[in-house]
Amino acid sequence: MDSSLDGLSWRRPDATLGTNMHRMSQDTQEMKTISRQRLAPHYRLTAAWFVRHVLAAAVVVLAVACPAAAEDPEGCLTCHRYQGLARLDPRENQVHLYYVDPSYYDRALGPHARLRCTQCHERSEVEVIPHKAVNPVNCTRACHVIGAEGMEIQFSHSGIEGMLQGSVHDAKALQTSNELLGKPLREGQSSCLLCHDEPRFHRGTETWAQQAAPIRRCNVCHTEALPVNTAYFYWHVFARSRPARGNIDTVRVCAVCHHNQAILQQTKMSDAVSSYLFSFHGKAMLLGSEETASCLNCHVGEMQNVHVMKSAQDPNSPTSPMQVADTCRSPACHPLAGAEMSQAAVHLELARGFGIEWLVAVVFIGMIVFTFGPSLMLSALEMLHIGIGREDPHTHERAKVAAELLEHRRGRRLLERFNLHQRLQHWTLVVAFATLVVTGFPLKFADRDWAAWTIWHIGGVDVARHVHRVAGVMLILGFVYHMGYVGSLIIRKKRREGTGPIQTIFRMPLAVSPSDMKEMLHLILYLVGLRKTRPLQGRFSMPEKFEYFGVFWGTLLLGLTGMLMWHSDWTTRYMSGRVLTLAYLIHGFEAFLALLHVGVVHMVSVIFSPAVAPVSPAMFNGLSGPEELAEAHPAWVEEAKRKFDAGQGGEANHG
């Protein structure tokens, strides 16, 4: 499942100045090697002296040329605003980056924008240039912030340290994770940095006008009489009233540990990230949905603090057996669902169990191999025969007969394969199926770049979901119409021929008969070179009948499973939540099987085959071309010739 994490990259915390650590790149390794080989030991002291003095002089010049902003009273950004500011540390085999984004302070993009650097870093270490050796920042250190009234307030994150001690992420767990991750945090550095980087205000998807309007309303009163930085405090409250990270960033943070193989082996945990990305929630998240559930939506209950996350064995945990049903039915998720909603698999790992879900996967993989495989082989053999120029010796003669019949109105009626009703049903199926593929398969392959591109152009996951449902309803209505049409044909045929209902059904044009099986065997022998002539197939060949019943079967399965997932609230009120998991698996596998048959086998026979190129006209005017009729339906041509010579064929075909 590692491939599902393509595009989900994250950065581990840095060991210097509380920023994120970048692993040494190849260029950095080359820099280190060059510095060791080319700098002789007796030159290093001179170089260090020169760098220190030049750096000090540069600071003086920059301090004059670039006065510090009001948000940087200590002037640290005079140097740290430059992205190339870094130092190669040969002892630790890494490059330390000292760049600080000045826009974070200039535009007050986060809560730390109002802090001076020395409120986190020891003044004695950074007040001289070049700086002394800097100790790691302690995130629980008390600092002074300016409140809304303009007064300094003492503040500390030390309370969060106590919260973590009662959670699954206590000090021992964080220390173990740091060691198994390769110690991205140095000795004494705050473990907060395993999850947190520089905090920023998450402004959501509001437009500029929506963001600016409430601030301007605040400024009506908060002028010179009541001076307050309304923009900063508005965004502080606004951002803290919602998740600080989007869904993708949240999963990235959790994946640092919960997708790391060393940690998983040590703790005996399963790969929760991979199994989550296999679920509907995970795939919707990969496509940019912020409405779908992420890690925190399930593992942190409503009105609870993320820093006190509990194990599923804790009865107070939102994922405990006693609480998980209510977690799924929270107002933000599935408020109208039944209690069985919690039985649907959010973390589905087919390889770890041999239940019914595993059996469904095995059955469908077998169906793909043993139905699509032979069909693909037949299509490949057909293309091979075309490539080497091998054909039935009677094909040209039959094509000439078919062409002569098609020149006459009565002959065209005899050779009409699809009437107007049938062509309308086919085009309904084409539109519905194509729309379902375009809107559905990006969700199945959500970790691919083309999937995100497609969903973005459609208008997002929600739009794609609604369009997909409309197309699904269209497919079901087309199926219902087709069943009514077939039923009327059976009734009329029964009355006309006076046969019983079962006998009438088996005498329908698309019904499979023993002779079809013989023709299929004959076709296989011809394609492998053991017969010189093609079988005398009628109006519909055995491969076409197989495709028809594949569409029949697939529409039933896709329609039923799609309705169960669409109306998941109803499903979980009357059935087990595992039904949703099975529906999800069956829907995806059957859709993939259908796409393989339609996109490969069917497209070859109606578009790419030289006998029909550039496209078969059968679904436009109901008539196949002479070459296609002679090659795939020779018995139909011979029957039409006999009827034409006998003066028959005045009525349109309705079967």
XYZ file of C-alpha atoms in Angstrom:
655
model
C 0.000 0.000 0.000
C 3.038 2.224 -0.033
C 2.105 3.489 -3.482
C -0.993 5.088 -2.026
C 1.271 7.537 -0.221
C 2.596 9.086 -3.443
C 2.379 12.820 -2.976
C 2.056 12.571 0.808
C 5.448 13.859 1.837
C 6.232 15.374 5.181
C 9.201 16.996 6.908
C 10.596 15.843 10.191
C 11.339 18.425 12.884
C 14.717 20.117 12.795
C 17.150 20.080 15.633
C 18.011 23.771 15.257
C 15.906 26.834 16.136
C 12.685 24.819 16.209
C 12.322 24.697 12.405
C 11.796 21.653 10.169
C 14.792 19.452 9.372
C 15.578 18.685 5.737
C 17.528 15.479 5.196
C 20.882 16.081 3.570
C 20.559 16.024 -0.208
C 23.158 14.802 -2.643
C 24.307 18.359 -3.233
C 24.833 18.788 0.505
C 26.896 15.606 0.644
C 29.059 16.899 -2.169
C 29.508 20.193 -0.329
C 30.652 18.339 2.769
C 33.067 16.169 0.805
C 34.556 19.141 -0.997
C 34.991 21.052 2.240
C 36.891 18.143 3.805
C 39.135 17.480 0.838
C 40.028 20.992 -0.240
C 40.386 22.827 3.067
C 43.624 21.967 4.784
C 43.459 21.953 8.608
C 45.815 24.948 9.010
C 43.546 27.087 6.804
C 40.339 26.356 8.694
C 41.074 28.680 11.618
C 41.901 31.531 9.244
C 38.735 30.926 7.247
C 36.607 30.852 10.384
C 38.142 34.152 11.601
C 37.506 35.727 8.198
C 33.883 34.545 8.039
C 33.098 35.841 11.525
C 34.438 39.313 10.816
C 32.887 39.574 7.373
C 29.565 38.393 8.810
C 29.731 40.969 11.584
C 30.473 43.717 9.080
C 27.625 42.538 6.846
C 25.226 42.667 9.766
C 26.152 46.284 10.454
C 25.616 47.220 6.806
C 22.314 45.335 6.595
C 21.100 46.830 9.824
C 21.521 50.285 8.322
C 20.169 49.382 4.886
C 17.234 47.217 6.105
C 15.711 48.629 9.254
C 13.808 46.048 11.296
C 10.051 45.900 11.025
C 7.859 46.702 13.992
C 7.143 42.979 14.428
C 10.912 42.336 14.704
C 12.162 44.864 17.286
C 15.338 42.854 17.872
C 16.359 43.018 14.207
C 16.805 39.257 13.781
C 15.202 39.276 10.331
C 17.957 41.537 9.081
C 19.933 38.328 8.436
C 17.430 35.531 8.815
C 15.151 36.801 6.024
C 17.573 35.406 3.404
C 16.813 31.899 2.197
C 20.439 30.949 1.636
C 21.389 31.451 5.271
C 22.712 28.037 6.347
C 25.687 26.272 7.884
C 27.296 22.960 7.042
C 27.860 20.900 10.192
C 30.377 18.108 9.430
C 29.946 16.574 12.883
C 26.226 15.924 12.406
C 26.437 15.331 8.644
C 23.718 17.834 7.868
C 23.044 21.404 6.876
C 21.370 23.696 9.389
C 18.967 26.163 7.828
C 18.462 29.507 9.539
C 15.992 31.088 7.152
C 12.855 32.628 8.707
C 9.989 33.677 6.435
C 9.593 37.436 7.022
C 6.016 37.420 5.704
C 5.020 35.336 8.720
C 5.713 38.374 10.889
C 4.928 41.131 8.423
C 1.466 39.726 7.686
C 0.842 38.167 11.128
C 0.224 34.731 9.622
C 0.319 32.874 12.942
C 0.189 33.212 16.716
C 3.977 33.376 17.079
C 4.114 36.491 14.929
C 3.732 38.657 18.054
C 6.594 36.984 19.908
C 10.121 38.313 19.994
C 12.824 35.819 19.130
C 14.335 35.977 22.610
C 11.043 34.886 24.139
C 11.870 31.412 22.827
C 15.646 31.568 22.393
C 18.024 32.450 25.229
C 19.022 36.105 24.854
C 22.578 35.449 26.027
C 23.075 32.963 23.173
C 21.798 35.112 20.306
C 22.504 38.703 21.328
C 26.074 38.548 19.996
C 27.111 38.062 16.371
C 28.195 35.475 15.392
C 25.821 33.709 17.774
C 27.024 31.358 20.440
C 26.039 27.713 20.398
C 22.230 27.708 20.622
C 20.435 25.271 22.893
C 17.185 23.652 21.739
C 13.986 25.607 22.308
C 11.750 24.449 25.125
C 8.152 24.860 23.944
C 6.834 24.729 27.515
C 8.917 27.744 28.514
C 6.933 30.674 29.898
C 6.816 33.777 27.728
C 5.135 37.157 27.722
C 2.606 38.042 25.053
C 0.779 41.299 24.443
C -2.929 40.950 25.190
C -5.803 42.770 23.530
C -5.531 45.550 26.134
C -1.880 46.133 25.267
C -0.620 44.626 28.543
C 1.919 41.828 28.780
C 0.492 38.476 29.852
C 2.565 35.523 30.995
C 1.828 32.451 28.906
C 3.117 28.889 28.738
C 2.372 25.601 26.952
C 3.311 23.648 30.061
C -0.308 22.619 30.596
C -0.248 20.657 27.341
C 2.712 18.649 28.603
C 0.525 17.447 31.449
C -2.298 16.592 29.059
C -0.001 14.398 26.980
C 0.974 12.339 30.015
C -2.569 10.987 30.195
C -2.788 10.173 26.494
C -1.400 7.564 24.115
C 1.240 10.136 23.156
C 2.913 10.390 26.542
C 6.592 11.228 27.034
C 7.688 7.593 26.756
C 5.815 7.038 23.492
C 7.224 10.226 21.978
C 10.758 9.368 23.068
C 10.463 5.883 21.567
C 9.118 7.320 18.334
C 11.967 9.801 18.124
C 14.526 7.019 18.521
C 12.872 4.762 15.929
C 12.595 7.670 13.501
C 16.354 8.142 13.636
C 16.411 10.855 16.309
C 15.294 13.874 14.278
C 15.084 15.701 17.622
C 18.308 16.439 19.455
C 18.799 15.827 23.125
C 16.725 18.325 25.064
C 14.665 19.489 22.114
C 10.919 19.688 22.643
C 8.975 16.603 21.613
C 6.211 18.957 20.413
C 8.161 19.270 17.179
C 7.428 15.666 16.221
C 3.928 16.856 15.300
C 4.086 20.643 15.192
C 5.911 23.042 12.943
C 5.533 26.812 12.791
C 1.828 27.368 13.522
C -0.123 29.329 10.965
C -3.658 30.605 10.933
C -5.763 28.248 8.834
C -8.063 30.608 6.972
C -10.209 28.005 5.255
C -11.805 28.674 1.877
C -13.354 32.062 2.590
C -13.013 34.723 -0.076
C -11.155 37.976 0.537
C -14.435 39.827 1.056
C -15.627 37.245 3.582
C -12.345 37.578 5.455
C -12.175 41.364 5.429
C -15.810 42.158 6.237
C -15.827 41.065 9.926
C -12.505 42.826 10.571
C -13.901 46.067 9.196
C -16.949 45.697 11.416
C -14.631 45.337 14.423
C -12.745 48.458 13.371
C -15.930 50.524 13.565
C -15.461 50.632 17.353
C -11.804 49.662 17.765
C -10.301 52.892 16.495
C -8.059 55.263 18.379
C -10.442 55.229 21.356
C -10.161 51.440 21.732
C -6.930 50.573 19.911
C -6.664 46.829 19.242
C -5.016 44.902 16.432
C -8.388 43.569 15.303
C -7.032 41.666 12.295
C -4.620 39.632 14.397
C -7.068 38.804 17.185
C -9.863 38.028 14.742
C -7.705 35.514 12.907
C -6.382 34.091 16.153
C -9.908 33.308 17.395
C -11.131 32.344 13.926
C -8.269 29.926 13.288
C -8.367 28.372 16.749
C -12.101 27.699 16.419
C -11.399 25.153 13.681
C -8.701 22.551 12.921
C -5.255 24.067 12.534
C -4.473 21.765 9.613
C -6.323 20.543 6.574
C -7.054 16.847 6.139
C -4.025 16.100 3.988
C -1.623 17.825 6.382
C -3.202 16.016 9.329
C -2.653 12.613 7.715
C 0.917 13.579 6.810
C 1.665 14.361 10.431
C 0.145 11.105 11.685
C 1.932 9.143 8.958
C 5.355 10.181 10.289
C 4.897 7.545 12.990
C 1.868 5.482 11.997
C 3.315 4.580 8.600
C 6.878 4.067 9.771
C 7.768 0.382 9.579
C 10.214 0.461 12.498
C 7.582 1.956 14.795
C 4.885 -0.429 13.555
C 7.081 -3.464 14.218
C 8.125 -2.230 17.645
C 4.580 -1.360 18.795
C 2.795 -4.250 16.986
C 0.428 -1.741 15.412
C -1.064 -2.094 11.946
C -0.409 0.447 9.212
C -3.356 2.703 9.991
C -2.390 5.233 7.315
C -2.347 2.764 4.408
C -5.622 1.160 5.473
C -7.197 4.605 5.881
C -6.085 5.630 2.389
C -7.747 2.481 1.007
C -11.098 3.560 2.446
C -13.587 5.976 0.927
C -12.648 8.605 3.518
C -8.963 8.364 2.660
C -9.502 8.542 -1.079
C -11.790 11.550 -0.780
C -9.125 13.190 1.394
C -6.454 12.576 -1.256
C -8.661 14.346 -3.789
C -8.882 17.444 -1.624
C -12.119 16.975 0.300
C -12.184 18.822 3.630
C -15.620 17.432 4.514
C -14.530 13.811 4.739
C -13.303 12.316 8.006
C -9.596 12.488 8.793
C -7.670 10.970 11.704
C -8.769 13.567 14.256
C -12.462 13.378 13.358
C -12.603 9.822 14.691
C -9.826 9.643 17.269
C -10.645 12.912 19.001
C -14.211 13.179 20.235
C -16.375 16.251 20.023
C -15.488 18.902 22.586
C -12.273 16.975 23.360
C -8.643 18.035 23.225
C -6.363 16.417 20.662
C -3.580 16.277 23.268
C -5.574 13.852 25.433
C -6.135 11.242 22.727
C -7.036 7.906 24.301
C -6.471 4.310 23.279
C -9.408 2.369 21.830
C -9.287 0.211 24.986
C -10.145 3.244 27.116
C -13.941 3.416 27.609
C -13.794 7.208 27.235
C -12.097 7.027 23.848
C -14.305 7.929 20.869
C -13.046 4.773 19.136
C -13.833 2.412 22.011
C -16.544 -0.195 21.339
C -18.925 1.693 23.629
C -18.375 5.081 21.953
C -17.546 4.400 18.312
C -21.173 4.232 17.140
C -21.852 7.716 18.497
C -18.593 8.945 16.969
C -19.746 7.841 13.517
C -23.169 9.401 14.103
C -21.857 12.791 15.195
C -23.639 15.835 13.713
C -20.683 16.483 11.418
C -20.600 12.967 9.933
C -23.578 10.564 9.778
C -26.181 11.955 12.198
C -29.081 9.914 10.731
C -27.225 6.613 10.443
C -27.918 3.525 12.488
C -25.642 2.238 15.206
C -24.314 -0.362 12.753
C -22.518 2.404 10.857
C -19.528 1.791 13.122
C -19.180 -1.738 11.712
C -18.207 -0.379 8.301
C -14.456 -0.728 7.831
C -12.609 2.591 8.030
C -9.267 0.762 8.236
C -9.716 -2.152 5.847
C -6.797 -4.544 5.453
C -7.808 -7.446 3.234
C -4.442 -9.176 3.549
C -4.656 -9.439 7.360
C -7.806 -11.533 7.499
C -9.708 -14.192 5.609
C -13.267 -13.003 6.162
C -16.019 -12.409 3.654
C -14.356 -9.192 2.467
C -11.234 -11.151 1.548
C -13.403 -13.785 -0.199
C -15.165 -11.104 -2.272
C -11.804 -9.732 -3.394
C -10.561 -13.209 -4.358
C -13.753 -14.000 -6.302
C -13.593 -10.801 -8.317
C -9.904 -11.162 -9.041
C -10.724 -14.628 -10.329
C -13.531 -13.210 -12.469
C -11.188 -10.638 -13.947
C -8.638 -13.326 -14.782
C -11.072 -15.929 -16.151
C -13.513 -13.654 -18.015
C -11.473 -10.704 -19.205
C -8.412 -12.873 -19.784
C -10.027 -15.131 -22.444
C -11.806 -12.151 -24.034
C -8.516 -10.281 -24.285
C -6.855 -13.328 -25.788
C -9.566 -13.626 -28.463
C -9.216 -9.943 -29.337
C -5.446 -10.317 -29.557
C -5.794 -13.318 -31.885
C -8.242 -11.380 -34.070
C -5.695 -8.551 -34.350
C -2.986 -11.091 -35.163
C -5.049 -12.538 -38.016
C -5.594 -9.055 -39.392
C -1.890 -8.334 -39.117
C -0.790 -11.452 -41.015
C -3.642 -11.133 -43.540
C -5.352 -14.449 -42.771
C -9.099 -14.566 -43.402
C -11.964 -16.911 -44.237
C -11.848 -17.774 -47.992
C -15.596 -17.065 -48.267
C -15.448 -13.602 -46.664
C -15.127 -11.595 -49.895
C -18.028 -13.431 -51.520
C -20.285 -12.860 -48.491
C -19.238 -9.200 -48.264
C -20.280 -8.749 -51.907
C -23.677 -10.306 -51.166
C -24.132 -8.106 -48.091
C -23.253 -4.980 -50.077
C -25.834 -5.866 -52.743
C -28.528 -6.389 -50.105
C -27.723 -3.080 -48.422
C -28.388 -1.266 -51.701
C -32.083 -2.223 -51.496
C -34.572 -0.959 -48.940
C -35.955 -4.438 -48.359
C -32.454 -5.819 -47.987
C -31.593 -3.163 -45.398
C -34.681 -4.140 -43.406
C -33.566 -7.759 -43.470
C -30.055 -6.858 -42.295
C -31.109 -4.326 -39.651
C -29.428 -5.445 -36.425
C -30.699 -2.691 -34.102
C -33.953 -0.775 -34.342
C -34.516 2.755 -33.022
C -35.590 1.585 -29.540
C -32.458 -0.492 -29.163
C -30.172 2.281 -30.382
C -31.706 4.746 -27.894
C -31.113 2.237 -25.093
C -27.528 1.792 -26.218
C -26.789 5.540 -26.270
C -28.382 5.941 -22.867
C -25.992 3.275 -21.642
C -23.030 4.961 -23.373
C -23.682 8.360 -21.772
C -24.368 6.911 -18.319
C -21.384 4.543 -18.373
C -18.937 7.182 -19.641
C -20.070 9.643 -16.970
C -19.765 6.998 -14.270
C -16.233 6.167 -15.390
C -15.088 9.803 -15.469
C -16.574 10.620 -12.061
C -15.984 7.289 -10.319
C -12.549 6.004 -11.268
C -10.657 9.054 -9.972
C -11.939 8.065 -6.538
C -10.815 4.465 -6.992
C -7.337 5.594 -8.078
C -7.218 8.685 -5.901
C -3.451 8.487 -5.371
C -2.744 9.145 -9.065
C -2.032 12.589 -10.456
C -4.569 12.201 -13.269
C -7.290 11.501 -10.708
C -6.698 14.778 -8.862
C -6.542 16.618 -12.207
C -9.872 15.121 -13.297
C -11.657 15.867 -10.028
C -10.325 19.431 -10.034
C -11.741 20.047 -13.503
C -15.067 18.502 -12.561
C -15.361 20.901 -9.638
C -14.298 18.869 -6.616
C -15.231 15.648 -4.887
C -18.743 16.770 -3.939
C -19.627 17.778 -7.494
C -18.180 14.531 -8.859
C -20.198 12.556 -6.306
C -23.474 14.264 -7.271
C -22.837 13.832 -10.999
C -21.936 10.191 -10.389
C -25.241 9.598 -8.622
C -27.230 11.250 -11.402
C -25.466 9.041 -13.945
C -26.177 6.016 -11.746
C -29.875 6.829 -11.677
C -29.741 7.247 -15.456
C -28.152 3.796 -15.769
C -30.818 2.212 -13.544
C -33.672 3.910 -15.426
C -32.173 2.720 -18.711
C -32.019 -0.796 -17.294
C -35.661 -0.634 -16.171
C -36.698 0.624 -19.607
C -34.741 -2.193 -21.250
C -36.403 -4.815 -19.055
C -39.826 -3.439 -19.944
C -38.888 -3.459 -23.618
C -37.632 -7.062 -23.466
C -40.783 -8.073 -21.580
C -42.996 -6.611 -24.302
C -40.982 -8.458 -26.969
C -41.402 -11.745 -25.120
C -45.166 -11.252 -24.793
C -45.591 -10.403 -28.494
C -43.361 -13.275 -29.579
C -45.280 -15.672 -27.339
C -48.587 -14.580 -28.838
C -47.247 -14.737 -32.398
C -45.620 -18.157 -32.117
C -47.906 -19.711 -29.499
C -45.014 -21.005 -27.370
C -44.642 -21.125 -23.595
C -42.868 -18.317 -21.680
C -39.650 -20.264 -20.979
C -39.407 -21.521 -24.539
C -40.055 -18.024 -25.834
C -37.268 -16.558 -23.679
C -34.737 -19.114 -24.929
C -35.693 -18.339 -28.518
C -34.907 -14.636 -28.155
C -32.054 -13.385 -30.386
C -29.628 -12.788 -27.477
C -30.393 -16.040 -25.628
C -27.482 -18.489 -25.446
C -28.111 -21.871 -27.072
C -26.060 -25.070 -27.435
C -25.252 -24.085 -31.014
C -23.586 -20.926 -29.691
C -21.200 -23.014 -27.645
C -20.279 -25.041 -30.756
C -19.740 -21.824 -32.724
C -17.527 -20.484 -29.939
C -15.365 -23.600 -30.018
C -15.223 -23.361 -33.812
C -14.092 -19.702 -33.539
C -11.317 -20.574 -31.084
C -10.077 -23.368 -33.353
C -10.093 -20.981 -36.310
C -8.176 -18.306 -34.428
C -5.490 -20.767 -33.340
C -5.139 -22.051 -36.908
C -6.906 -25.412 -36.561
C -9.858 -24.476 -38.808
C -9.787 -22.792 -42.213
C -13.207 -21.136 -42.014
C -15.005 -19.000 -39.469
C -18.144 -20.315 -37.759
C -21.480 -19.359 -39.348
C -22.621 -16.912 -36.676
C -26.024 -15.276 -36.849
C -27.351 -11.840 -35.948
C -25.497 -11.886 -32.613
C -22.270 -13.807 -32.088
C -21.371 -15.624 -28.885
C -18.870 -12.905 -27.789
C -21.622 -10.289 -28.239
C -24.059 -12.341 -26.188
C -21.423 -12.682 -23.489
C -20.991 -8.893 -23.465
C -24.745 -8.390 -23.236
C -25.125 -10.575 -20.176
C -22.041 -8.934 -18.682
C -23.797 -5.565 -18.958
C -26.962 -7.116 -17.503
C -25.086 -8.570 -14.524
C -22.922 -5.504 -14.024
C -25.827 -3.055 -14.039
C -27.621 -5.062 -11.366
C -24.549 -5.215 -9.126
C -23.466 -1.621 -9.635
C -26.995 -0.313 -9.168
C -27.651 -2.297 -5.991
C -24.305 -1.581 -4.313
C -24.409 2.049 -5.395
C -27.837 2.556 -3.826
C -26.703 0.891 -0.593
C -23.735 3.276 -0.315
C -25.721 6.323 -1.396
C -28.365 5.650 1.251
C -25.883 4.527 3.893
C -28.060 5.905 6.711
C -30.949 3.625 5.717
C -28.582 0.701 5.112
C -27.094 0.872 8.608
C -30.479 1.172 10.270
C -31.583 -2.208 8.900
C -28.330 -4.023 8.075
C -24.869 -4.507 9.427
C -22.300 -1.863 8.603
C -20.218 -4.591 6.991
C -22.745 -4.497 4.147
C -21.357 -1.065 3.275
C -17.827 -2.479 3.207
C -18.925 -5.325 0.939
C -20.845 -2.908 -1.283
C -17.758 -0.695 -1.519
C -15.569 -3.632 -2.568
C -18.068 -5.149 -5.004
C -18.836 -1.772 -6.573
C -15.169 -1.031 -7.197
C -14.226 -4.471 -8.516
C -17.275 -4.779 -10.779
C -16.736 -1.283 -12.180
C -13.115 -2.153 -12.944
C -14.168 -5.406 -14.636
C -16.762 -3.542 -16.703
C -14.237 -0.923 -17.783
C -11.792 -3.607 -18.889
C -14.398 -5.335 -21.069
C -15.879 -2.164 -22.522
C -12.656 -0.187 -22.831
C -10.607 -2.995 -24.362
C -12.682 -5.851 -25.811
C -15.756 -3.912 -26.949
C -13.787 -0.936 -28.282
C -11.628 -3.239 -30.404
C -14.655 -4.860 -32.024
C -16.640 -1.672 -32.766
C -13.894 0.920 -33.402
C -10.364 -0.401 -33.851
C -11.061 -3.445 -36.017
C -10.322 -2.758 -39.734
C -13.659 -4.382 -40.603
C -15.535 -1.506 -38.922
C -12.977 1.355 -38.987
C -13.320 4.185 -38.173
C -16.437 3.067 -36.272
C -19.255 0.571 -36.675
C -22.365 2.328 -38.047
C -24.679 -0.162 -36.333
C -25.514 2.181 -33.443
C -26.123 5.129 -35.770
C -28.377 3.605 -38.448
C -28.851 0.056 -37.154
C -26.836 -1.489 -40.004
C -23.394 -3.065 -39.920
C -21.006 -2.684 -42.853
C -20.591 -5.413 -45.490
C -17.153 -6.493 -44.227
C -18.354 -6.732 -40.626
C -21.449 -8.712 -41.660
C -19.427 -11.113 -43.801
C -16.794 -11.689 -41.132
C -18.799 -11.783 -37.884
C -22.376 -12.606 -39.017
C -22.204 -14.775 -42.167
C -25.262 -16.865 -41.238
C -27.283 -13.645 -40.855
C -26.224 -12.593 -44.390
C -27.151 -15.965 -45.878
C -30.543 -15.958 -44.140
C -31.254 -12.416 -45.361
C -30.274 -13.472 -48.917
C -32.735 -16.391 -48.829
C -35.560 -14.179 -47.557
C -34.763 -11.479 -50.110
C -34.838 -13.977 -52.979
C -38.142 -15.353 -51.622
C -39.668 -11.863 -51.567
C -39.738 -11.564 -47.780
C -38.484 -8.731 -45.579
C -41.135 -6.058 -45.889
C -41.522 -5.575 -42.117
C -39.063 -3.841 -39.821
C -37.154 -5.931 -37.319
C -38.459 -5.598 -33.744
C -36.550 -8.421 -32.068
